[in-house]
């Protein structure tokens, strides 16, 4: 459950360049330079400051606002999710204060349409694959064949993401999806084990 929240925070924080949430800051770029990776992203020192080159996942303010406007105007069935408008600052193109269930809904159903046509294809495709992985994993019925496929596909998806995002993007929570298919194979469908009903009742 909180895996989805942390992954959502990583994705939105980095793509929308949210202060304190982005994994693409000066320190991560300096790490790339020190490791000799991704030379096109190395910060350029000029006078007494650094200039950070645009990455393939970097979005302009107009693009960030387009994502926020889409989510702000999105209509969903009553009780499907909380009001995501309260989390959106369309003027600055930022999203914050999303709760665990908001992140669950975003990853499963809203990520693909929100990013379509805005995020570059090489970034969009693996993010959608990640979304599909969680959507299938959270389905009501699971089969061993599907879990075997998910277990193989998530490794490839994470490898694709590693070719796009800096190493700082890959916190321990970004690694954990590799084990979720095996966990579902042992413990069964996830909806019998997650805490969303209890959290929604408590709040």
mmCIF file of C-alpha atoms in Angstrom:
data_model
loop_
_atom_site.group_PDB
_atom_site.id
_atom_site.type_symbol
_atom_site.label_atom_id
_atom_site.label_comp_id
_atom_site.label_asym_id
_atom_site.label_seq_id
_atom_site.Cartn_x
_atom_site.Cartn_y
_atom_site.Cartn_z
ATOM 1 C CA UNK A 1 0.000 0.000 0.000
ATOM 2 C CA UNK A 2 2.654 2.498 1.016
ATOM 3 C CA UNK A 3 4.845 1.216 -1.791
ATOM 4 C CA UNK A 4 2.430 2.885 -4.202
ATOM 5 C CA UNK A 5 2.538 6.130 -2.252
ATOM 6 C CA UNK A 6 6.321 6.257 -2.271
ATOM 7 C CA UNK A 7 6.505 5.368 -5.959
ATOM 8 C CA UNK A 8 3.916 8.025 -6.792
ATOM 9 C CA UNK A 9 5.847 10.610 -4.783
ATOM 10 C CA UNK A 10 9.008 9.684 -6.679
ATOM 11 C CA UNK A 11 7.332 9.931 -10.080
ATOM 12 C CA UNK A 12 5.353 13.114 -9.501
ATOM 13 C CA UNK A 13 8.106 14.758 -7.490
ATOM 14 C CA UNK A 14 10.653 14.187 -10.249
ATOM 15 C CA UNK A 15 8.474 14.875 -13.295
ATOM 16 C CA UNK A 16 6.844 17.961 -11.781
ATOM 17 C CA UNK A 17 10.105 19.093 -10.154
ATOM 18 C CA UNK A 18 8.547 19.496 -6.709
ATOM 19 C CA UNK A 19 10.896 20.949 -4.112
ATOM 20 C CA UNK A 20 11.882 18.371 -1.519
ATOM 21 C CA UNK A 21 10.311 15.541 -3.538
ATOM 22 C CA UNK A 22 12.276 15.531 -6.781
ATOM 23 C CA UNK A 23 15.010 12.951 -7.162
ATOM 24 C CA UNK A 24 16.683 15.024 -9.856
ATOM 25 C CA UNK A 25 18.467 17.738 -7.922
ATOM 26 C CA UNK A 26 21.986 19.127 -8.072
ATOM 27 C CA UNK A 27 23.365 16.469 -5.732
ATOM 28 C CA UNK A 28 22.020 13.642 -7.896
ATOM 29 C CA UNK A 29 23.542 15.266 -10.990
ATOM 30 C CA UNK A 30 26.890 15.625 -9.224
ATOM 31 C CA UNK A 31 26.658 11.943 -8.285
ATOM 32 C CA UNK A 32 26.220 11.095 -11.958
ATOM 33 C CA UNK A 33 29.308 13.122 -12.777
ATOM 34 C CA UNK A 34 31.329 11.432 -10.049
ATOM 35 C CA UNK A 35 30.239 7.979 -11.252
ATOM 36 C CA UNK A 36 30.933 8.849 -14.878
ATOM 37 C CA UNK A 37 27.368 8.120 -15.988
ATOM 38 C CA UNK A 38 25.000 9.978 -18.324
ATOM 39 C CA UNK A 39 27.416 12.697 -19.385
ATOM 40 C CA UNK A 40 24.589 14.646 -21.033
ATOM 41 C CA UNK A 41 23.087 15.272 -17.577
ATOM 42 C CA UNK A 42 26.255 16.428 -15.841
ATOM 43 C CA UNK A 43 25.859 19.900 -14.311
ATOM 44 C CA UNK A 44 27.801 22.675 -16.000
ATOM 45 C CA UNK A 45 29.721 24.928 -13.649
ATOM 46 C CA UNK A 46 29.446 28.587 -14.543
ATOM 47 C CA UNK A 47 30.952 31.273 -12.341
ATOM 48 C CA UNK A 48 29.754 30.440 -8.825
ATOM 49 C CA UNK A 49 26.766 28.261 -9.712
ATOM 50 C CA UNK A 50 25.759 25.193 -11.711
ATOM 51 C CA UNK A 51 23.515 24.907 -14.746
ATOM 52 C CA UNK A 52 21.558 21.656 -14.964
ATOM 53 C CA UNK A 53 20.890 20.414 -18.526
ATOM 54 C CA UNK A 54 17.344 19.389 -19.375
ATOM 55 C CA UNK A 55 16.667 15.675 -18.994
ATOM 56 C CA UNK A 56 14.267 13.667 -21.162
ATOM 57 C CA UNK A 57 11.820 13.544 -18.254
ATOM 58 C CA UNK A 58 11.992 17.286 -17.536
ATOM 59 C CA UNK A 59 8.717 19.112 -18.104
ATOM 60 C CA UNK A 60 8.094 22.775 -18.764
ATOM 61 C CA UNK A 61 5.729 24.799 -16.597
ATOM 62 C CA UNK A 62 3.121 24.661 -19.373
ATOM 63 C CA UNK A 63 3.336 20.862 -19.493
ATOM 64 C CA UNK A 64 3.132 20.579 -15.715
ATOM 65 C CA UNK A 65 0.090 22.824 -15.701
ATOM 66 C CA UNK A 66 -1.534 20.674 -18.394
ATOM 67 C CA UNK A 67 -1.156 17.580 -16.192
ATOM 68 C CA UNK A 68 -2.549 19.430 -13.188
ATOM 69 C CA UNK A 69 -5.480 20.826 -15.171
ATOM 70 C CA UNK A 70 -6.346 17.354 -16.446
ATOM 71 C CA UNK A 71 -6.414 15.909 -12.937
ATOM 72 C CA UNK A 72 -8.235 18.943 -11.560
ATOM 73 C CA UNK A 73 -11.054 18.586 -14.097
ATOM 74 C CA UNK A 74 -11.242 14.798 -13.922
ATOM 75 C CA UNK A 75 -14.661 13.425 -12.946
ATOM 76 C CA UNK A 76 -14.876 10.094 -11.134
ATOM 77 C CA UNK A 77 -17.791 8.121 -9.637
ATOM 78 C CA UNK A 78 -18.900 9.066 -6.148
ATOM 79 C CA UNK A 79 -16.868 7.219 -3.527
ATOM 80 C CA UNK A 80 -14.265 6.107 -6.052
ATOM 81 C CA UNK A 81 -11.561 8.338 -4.617
ATOM 82 C CA UNK A 82 -11.104 11.485 -2.598
ATOM 83 C CA UNK A 83 -11.200 14.932 -4.173
ATOM 84 C CA UNK A 84 -7.782 15.250 -5.779
ATOM 85 C CA UNK A 85 -8.350 18.965 -6.416
ATOM 86 C CA UNK A 86 -7.261 19.688 -2.867
ATOM 87 C CA UNK A 87 -3.799 18.343 -3.730
ATOM 88 C CA UNK A 88 -3.270 20.368 -6.904
ATOM 89 C CA UNK A 89 -1.661 23.745 -7.391
ATOM 90 C CA UNK A 90 -2.295 24.284 -11.097
ATOM 91 C CA UNK A 91 -0.651 27.703 -11.158
ATOM 92 C CA UNK A 92 2.707 26.296 -10.075
ATOM 93 C CA UNK A 93 2.130 22.921 -11.755
ATOM 94 C CA UNK A 94 2.580 20.938 -8.560
ATOM 95 C CA UNK A 95 0.764 18.159 -6.731
ATOM 96 C CA UNK A 96 1.239 17.493 -3.030
ATOM 97 C CA UNK A 97 -0.408 16.013 0.071
ATOM 98 C CA UNK A 98 -1.762 12.962 -1.749
ATOM 99 C CA UNK A 99 -2.805 10.221 0.637
ATOM 100 C CA UNK A 100 -2.073 6.536 0.134
ATOM 101 C CA UNK A 101 -5.381 5.778 -1.577
ATOM 102 C CA UNK A 102 -5.052 8.836 -3.829
ATOM 103 C CA UNK A 103 -1.702 7.464 -4.979
ATOM 104 C CA UNK A 104 -3.226 4.026 -5.508
ATOM 105 C CA UNK A 105 -5.920 5.468 -7.781
ATOM 106 C CA UNK A 106 -3.418 7.682 -9.588
ATOM 107 C CA UNK A 107 -0.982 4.882 -10.422
ATOM 108 C CA UNK A 108 -3.663 2.411 -11.482
ATOM 109 C CA UNK A 109 -6.038 4.622 -13.454
ATOM 110 C CA UNK A 110 -4.929 8.229 -13.829
ATOM 111 C CA UNK A 111 -1.232 8.086 -14.677
ATOM 112 C CA UNK A 112 -1.629 6.968 -18.291
ATOM 113 C CA UNK A 113 -4.238 9.534 -19.414
ATOM 114 C CA UNK A 114 -2.640 12.342 -17.390
ATOM 115 C CA UNK A 115 0.792 11.892 -18.993
ATOM 116 C CA UNK A 116 -0.332 10.917 -22.506
ATOM 117 C CA UNK A 117 0.872 13.357 -25.136
ATOM 118 C CA UNK A 118 2.877 15.363 -22.598
ATOM 119 C CA UNK A 119 5.620 13.076 -21.324
ATOM 120 C CA UNK A 120 8.055 11.788 -23.938
ATOM 121 C CA UNK A 121 7.338 8.329 -25.303
ATOM 122 C CA UNK A 122 10.553 6.798 -23.942
ATOM 123 C CA UNK A 123 9.533 7.959 -20.463
ATOM 124 C CA UNK A 124 5.792 7.400 -20.853
ATOM 125 C CA UNK A 125 5.947 3.755 -21.960
ATOM 126 C CA UNK A 126 7.779 2.287 -18.928
ATOM 127 C CA UNK A 127 5.639 4.365 -16.567
ATOM 128 C CA UNK A 128 2.518 2.897 -18.165
ATOM 129 C CA UNK A 129 4.044 -0.578 -17.887
ATOM 130 C CA UNK A 130 4.526 0.081 -14.179
ATOM 131 C CA UNK A 131 0.898 1.183 -13.941
ATOM 132 C CA UNK A 132 -0.292 -1.975 -15.716
ATOM 133 C CA UNK A 133 1.815 -4.108 -13.375
ATOM 134 C CA UNK A 134 0.076 -2.708 -10.311
ATOM 135 C CA UNK A 135 -3.344 -2.813 -11.968
ATOM 136 C CA UNK A 136 -2.993 -6.512 -12.739
ATOM 137 C CA UNK A 137 -1.486 -7.226 -9.336
ATOM 138 C CA UNK A 138 -4.459 -5.545 -7.626
ATOM 139 C CA UNK A 139 -7.096 -7.389 -9.668
ATOM 140 C CA UNK A 140 -9.745 -9.446 -7.875
ATOM 141 C CA UNK A 141 -8.595 -12.716 -9.413
ATOM 142 C CA UNK A 142 -4.973 -13.777 -9.813
ATOM 143 C CA UNK A 143 -3.591 -16.787 -11.628
ATOM 144 C CA UNK A 144 -0.160 -18.339 -11.317
ATOM 145 C CA UNK A 145 0.455 -17.727 -15.024
ATOM 146 C CA UNK A 146 -0.278 -14.010 -14.675
ATOM 147 C CA UNK A 147 1.944 -13.727 -11.611
ATOM 148 C CA UNK A 148 4.783 -15.456 -13.453
ATOM 149 C CA UNK A 149 4.407 -12.960 -16.293
ATOM 150 C CA UNK A 150 4.282 -10.007 -13.892
ATOM 151 C CA UNK A 151 7.396 -11.214 -12.100
ATOM 152 C CA UNK A 152 9.344 -11.280 -15.363
ATOM 153 C CA UNK A 153 7.927 -8.050 -16.785
ATOM 154 C CA UNK A 154 8.549 -5.875 -13.730
ATOM 155 C CA UNK A 155 12.280 -6.568 -13.947
ATOM 156 C CA UNK A 156 12.359 -5.313 -17.534
ATOM 157 C CA UNK A 157 10.216 -2.299 -16.641
ATOM 158 C CA UNK A 158 12.516 -1.264 -13.804
ATOM 159 C CA UNK A 159 15.536 -1.687 -16.076
ATOM 160 C CA UNK A 160 13.900 0.673 -18.576
ATOM 161 C CA UNK A 161 13.308 3.199 -15.812
ATOM 162 C CA UNK A 162 16.939 2.891 -14.716
ATOM 163 C CA UNK A 163 18.000 3.990 -18.189
ATOM 164 C CA UNK A 164 15.902 7.145 -17.834
ATOM 165 C CA UNK A 165 15.998 8.378 -14.249
ATOM 166 C CA UNK A 166 19.048 9.088 -12.070
ATOM 167 C CA UNK A 167 20.177 6.527 -9.457
ATOM 168 C CA UNK A 168 18.711 8.676 -6.666
ATOM 169 C CA UNK A 169 15.247 7.913 -8.086
ATOM 170 C CA UNK A 170 15.616 4.264 -7.110
ATOM 171 C CA UNK A 171 14.930 4.182 -3.418
ATOM 172 C CA UNK A 172 14.223 0.872 -1.702
ATOM 173 C CA UNK A 173 10.530 1.333 -2.519
ATOM 174 C CA UNK A 174 11.320 1.313 -6.239
ATOM 175 C CA UNK A 175 12.998 -2.065 -5.755
ATOM 176 C CA UNK A 176 10.195 -3.725 -3.796
ATOM 177 C CA UNK A 177 7.805 -4.299 -6.758
ATOM 178 C CA UNK A 178 10.160 -7.078 -7.863
ATOM 179 C CA UNK A 179 8.982 -9.112 -4.853
ATOM 180 C CA UNK A 180 5.259 -8.311 -4.972
ATOM 181 C CA UNK A 181 4.283 -11.014 -7.457
ATOM 182 C CA UNK A 182 5.953 -13.656 -5.296
ATOM 183 C CA UNK A 183 4.215 -12.247 -2.227
ATOM 184 C CA UNK A 184 0.849 -12.466 -3.995
ATOM 185 C CA UNK A 185 1.650 -16.041 -4.998
ATOM 186 C CA UNK A 186 2.138 -16.917 -1.329
ATOM 187 C CA UNK A 187 -0.508 -14.744 0.348
ATOM 188 C CA UNK A 188 -3.185 -14.392 -2.327
ATOM 189 C CA UNK A 189 -4.951 -11.332 -3.796
ATOM 190 C CA UNK A 190 -3.806 -8.083 -2.243
ATOM 191 C CA UNK A 191 -7.235 -6.597 -1.519
ATOM 192 C CA UNK A 192 -7.627 -9.017 1.392
ATOM 193 C CA UNK A 193 -4.453 -7.678 2.982
ATOM 194 C CA UNK A 194 -4.324 -3.950 2.359
ATOM 195 C CA UNK A 195 -5.370 -1.269 4.818
ATOM 196 C CA UNK A 196 -7.469 1.035 2.625
ATOM 197 C CA UNK A 197 -10.862 0.049 4.116
ATOM 198 C CA UNK A 198 -9.577 0.574 7.649
ATOM 199 C CA UNK A 199 -7.942 3.892 6.786
ATOM 200 C CA UNK A 200 -11.031 5.200 4.997
ATOM 201 C CA UNK A 201 -13.224 4.153 7.928
ATOM 202 C CA UNK A 202 -10.847 5.765 10.413
ATOM 203 C CA UNK A 203 -10.846 9.071 8.550
#
